[in-house]
XYZ file of N, CA, C and O in Angstrom:
284
model
N 19.943 -6.213 -2.144
C 18.711 -6.664 -2.744
C 18.223 -7.944 -2.064
O 17.032 -8.123 -1.884
N 19.156 -8.814 -1.711
C 18.766 -10.049 -1.040
C 18.133 -9.782 0.317
O 17.240 -10.513 0.734
N 18.597 -8.729 0.998
C 18.013 -8.373 2.303
C 16.561 -7.937 2.142
O 15.715 -8.278 2.960
N 16.284 -7.189 1.087
C 14.910 -6.735 0.848
C 14.011 -7.918 0.526
O 12.897 -8.024 1.041
N 14.495 -8.829 -0.304
C 13.696 -10.000 -0.678
C 13.455 -10.890 0.535
O 12.336 -11.378 0.750
N 14.475 -11.111 1.346
C 14.294 -11.957 2.524
C 13.380 -11.285 3.545
O 12.588 -11.948 4.210
N 13.477 -9.950 3.658
C 12.564 -9.217 4.548
C 11.120 -9.391 4.083
O 10.226 -9.646 4.886
N 10.886 -9.276 2.765
C 9.534 -9.396 2.225
C 8.996 -10.815 2.405
O 7.812 -11.007 2.705
N 9.841 -11.809 2.225
C 9.403 -13.198 2.364
C 9.067 -13.543 3.804
O 8.233 -14.412 4.055
N 9.700 -12.879 4.773
C 9.453 -13.184 6.181
C 8.218 -12.482 6.733
O 7.788 -12.781 7.850
N 7.640 -11.555 5.980
C 6.436 -10.861 6.447
C 5.205 -11.746 6.295
O 5.089 -12.515 5.344
N 4.279 -11.602 7.236
C 3.004 -12.290 7.088
C 2.149 -11.509 6.098
O 2.425 -10.357 5.776
N 1.088 -12.141 5.620
C 0.212 -11.472 4.663
C -0.450 -10.248 5.264
O -0.655 -9.255 4.583
N -0.783 -10.302 6.543
C -1.407 -9.158 7.195
C -0.454 -7.972 7.221
O -0.841 -6.842 6.933
N 0.809 -8.220 7.552
C 1.791 -7.143 7.584
C 2.056 -6.605 6.184
O 2.290 -5.413 6.006
N 2.020 -7.454 5.169
C 2.179 -6.991 3.793
C 1.035 -6.067 3.408
O 1.242 -5.023 2.784
N -0.177 -6.453 3.765
C -1.335 -5.610 3.470
C -1.260 -4.278 4.172
O -1.535 -3.227 3.580
N -0.877 -4.298 5.430
C -0.753 -3.050 6.190
C 0.351 -2.186 5.596
O 0.228 -0.952 5.535
N 1.441 -2.800 5.119
C 2.526 -2.053 4.499
C 2.063 -1.363 3.220
O 2.389 -0.201 2.977
N 1.260 -2.058 2.411
C 0.719 -1.460 1.193
C -0.211 -0.294 1.527
O -0.158 0.756 0.886
N -1.073 -0.471 2.521
C -1.988 0.600 2.907
C -1.215 1.796 3.459
O -1.525 2.953 3.143
N -0.182 1.537 4.266
C 0.627 2.630 4.808
C 1.349 3.381 3.689
O 1.411 4.621 3.700
N 1.881 2.652 2.720
C 2.542 3.307 1.585
C 1.539 4.119 0.773
O 1.847 5.223 0.308
N 0.339 3.600 0.616
C -0.710 4.333 -0.091
C -1.101 5.599 0.639
O -1.309 6.652 0.020
N -1.192 5.529 1.953
C -1.529 6.718 2.736
C -0.410 7.755 2.665
O -0.669 8.956 2.594
N 0.835 7.298 2.663
C 1.966 8.214 2.540
C 1.942 8.924 1.182
O 2.155 10.139 1.106
N 1.641 8.176 0.121
C 1.511 8.798 -1.201
C 0.340 9.769 -1.239
O 0.421 10.823 -1.872
N -0.744 9.428 -0.568
C -1.902 10.316 -0.543
C -1.586 11.619 0.179
O -1.978 12.698 -0.278
N -0.854 11.538 1.269
C -0.450 12.749 1.993
C 0.467 13.600 1.110
O 0.302 14.823 1.026
N 1.410 12.956 0.437
C 2.284 13.683 -0.478
C 1.510 14.335 -1.603
O 1.788 15.470 -2.008
N 0.511 13.634 -2.104
C -0.338 14.168 -3.165
C -1.079 15.404 -2.695
O -1.130 16.425 -3.390
N -1.656 15.337 -1.512
C -2.408 16.476 -0.995
C -1.503 17.680 -0.722
O -1.876 18.818 -1.009
N -0.298 17.422 -0.202
C 0.639 18.518 0.054
C 1.035 19.184 -1.263
O 1.039 20.419 -1.376
N 1.366 18.373 -2.272
C 1.727 18.945 -3.567
C 0.557 19.692 -4.195
O 0.734 20.756 -4.783
N -0.628 19.157 -4.063
C -1.802 19.788 -4.662
C -2.111 21.124 -4.001
O -2.428 22.101 -4.678
N -1.996 21.176 -2.698
C -2.329 22.408 -1.973
C -1.263 23.486 -2.188
O -1.591 24.647 -2.448
N 0.006 23.118 -2.112
C 1.055 24.130 -2.125
C 1.612 24.444 -3.516
O 2.097 25.547 -3.743
N 1.572 23.498 -4.451
C 2.217 23.759 -5.737
C 1.281 23.637 -6.933
O 1.631 24.079 -8.011
N 0.153 23.001 -6.783
C -0.762 22.717 -7.892
C -0.020 22.004 -9.025
O -0.150 22.332 -10.200
N 0.771 21.020 -8.645
C 1.631 20.305 -9.583
C 0.879 19.146 -10.241
O -0.023 18.554 -9.663
N 1.286 18.837 -11.465
C 0.743 17.680 -12.173
C 1.185 16.392 -11.479
O 0.477 15.399 -11.489
N 2.344 16.427 -10.851
C 2.883 15.244 -10.179
C 1.962 14.775 -9.058
O 1.956 13.607 -8.706
N 1.154 15.680 -8.511
C 0.217 15.282 -7.464
C -0.804 14.290 -8.001
O -1.249 13.392 -7.285
N -1.169 14.422 -9.272
C -2.095 13.466 -9.883
C -1.457 12.086 -9.986
O -2.105 11.074 -9.728
N -0.185 12.050 -10.338
C 0.535 10.779 -10.423
C 0.591 10.120 -9.047
O 0.334 8.920 -8.912
N 0.905 10.910 -8.013
C 0.931 10.362 -6.658
C -0.446 9.891 -6.221
O -0.571 8.902 -5.501
N -1.491 10.579 -6.670
C -2.853 10.152 -6.335
C -3.138 8.774 -6.912
O -3.683 7.910 -6.234
N -2.745 8.550 -8.159
C -2.961 7.232 -8.768
C -2.132 6.153 -8.077
O -2.607 5.029 -7.876
N -0.882 6.472 -7.709
C -0.069 5.521 -6.962
C -0.722 5.186 -5.623
O -0.779 4.025 -5.217
N -1.228 6.197 -4.930
C -1.834 5.964 -3.622
C -3.090 5.120 -3.755
O -3.329 4.223 -2.950
N -3.890 5.398 -4.771
C -5.091 4.585 -4.972
C -4.728 3.129 -5.273
O -5.343 2.211 -4.735
N -3.733 2.938 -6.119
C -3.305 1.573 -6.451
C -2.769 0.823 -5.240
O -3.133 -0.330 -4.998
N -1.911 1.476 -4.462
C -1.351 0.820 -3.279
C -2.429 0.527 -2.238
O -2.419 -0.541 -1.614
N -3.357 1.454 -2.052
C -4.433 1.218 -1.094
C -5.344 0.087 -1.540
O -5.772 -0.727 -0.720
N -5.640 0.008 -2.826
C -6.487 -1.073 -3.328
C -5.797 -2.420 -3.137
O -6.420 -3.390 -2.695
N -4.509 -2.492 -3.451
C -3.760 -3.743 -3.272
C -3.734 -4.139 -1.794
O -3.984 -5.296 -1.437
N -3.428 -3.170 -0.926
C -3.365 -3.467 0.508
C -4.700 -3.903 1.075
O -4.781 -4.865 1.841
N -5.765 -3.208 0.691
C -7.089 -3.590 1.185
C -7.514 -4.950 0.644
O -8.163 -5.722 1.343
N -7.145 -5.245 -0.598
C -7.460 -6.561 -1.156
C -6.762 -7.656 -0.368
O -7.365 -8.690 -0.050
N -5.494 -7.452 -0.023
C -4.759 -8.449 0.767
C -5.420 -8.622 2.128
O -5.624 -9.745 2.589
N -5.763 -7.505 2.772
C -6.383 -7.606 4.098
C -7.755 -8.277 4.037
O -8.099 -9.080 4.906
N -8.542 -7.980 3.011
C -9.852 -8.619 2.873
C -9.704 -10.099 2.523
O -10.492 -10.928 2.956
N -8.676 -10.440 1.741
C -8.420 -11.825 1.389
C -8.072 -12.626 2.638
O -8.520 -13.759 2.818
N -7.288 -12.029 3.544
C -6.937 -12.691 4.802
C -8.187 -12.882 5.645
O -8.423 -13.953 6.200
N -9.009 -11.838 5.750
C -10.234 -11.909 6.542
C -11.181 -12.962 5.984
O -11.784 -13.727 6.722
N -11.308 -13.024 4.654
C -12.175 -13.997 4.026
C -11.675 -15.420 4.290
O -12.457 -16.328 4.519
N -10.371 -15.609 4.272
C -9.790 -16.929 4.548
C -10.043 -17.372 5.973
O -10.269 -18.551 6.246
N -10.045 -16.430 6.904
C -10.303 -16.766 8.299
C -11.774 -17.096 8.525
O -12.108 -17.946 9.340
N -12.661 -16.430 7.795
C -14.093 -16.678 7.958
C -14.486 -18.055 7.429
O -15.436 -18.672 7.911
N -13.778 -18.566 6.417
C -14.121 -19.852 5.820
C -13.691 -21.034 6.663
O -14.201 -22.115 6.522
N -12.731 -20.809 7.571
C -12.212 -21.919 8.386
C -13.138 -22.287 9.494
O -13.973 -21.741 9.978
């Protein structure tokens, strides 16, 4: 657990945002695969996870961009 926490603390904000967006895209791909092949309810849950992760990641990336524009 300490390795995960230290890894997260050493990441820059840009890399954290990209990690959230990548995780959101991975959930979205999983959602689409489940929806197409199984018509599972779980695909809806993955869709909400992907939307949440993408929103968080994009917010971090936009926050970084906004901070750079103000300087």
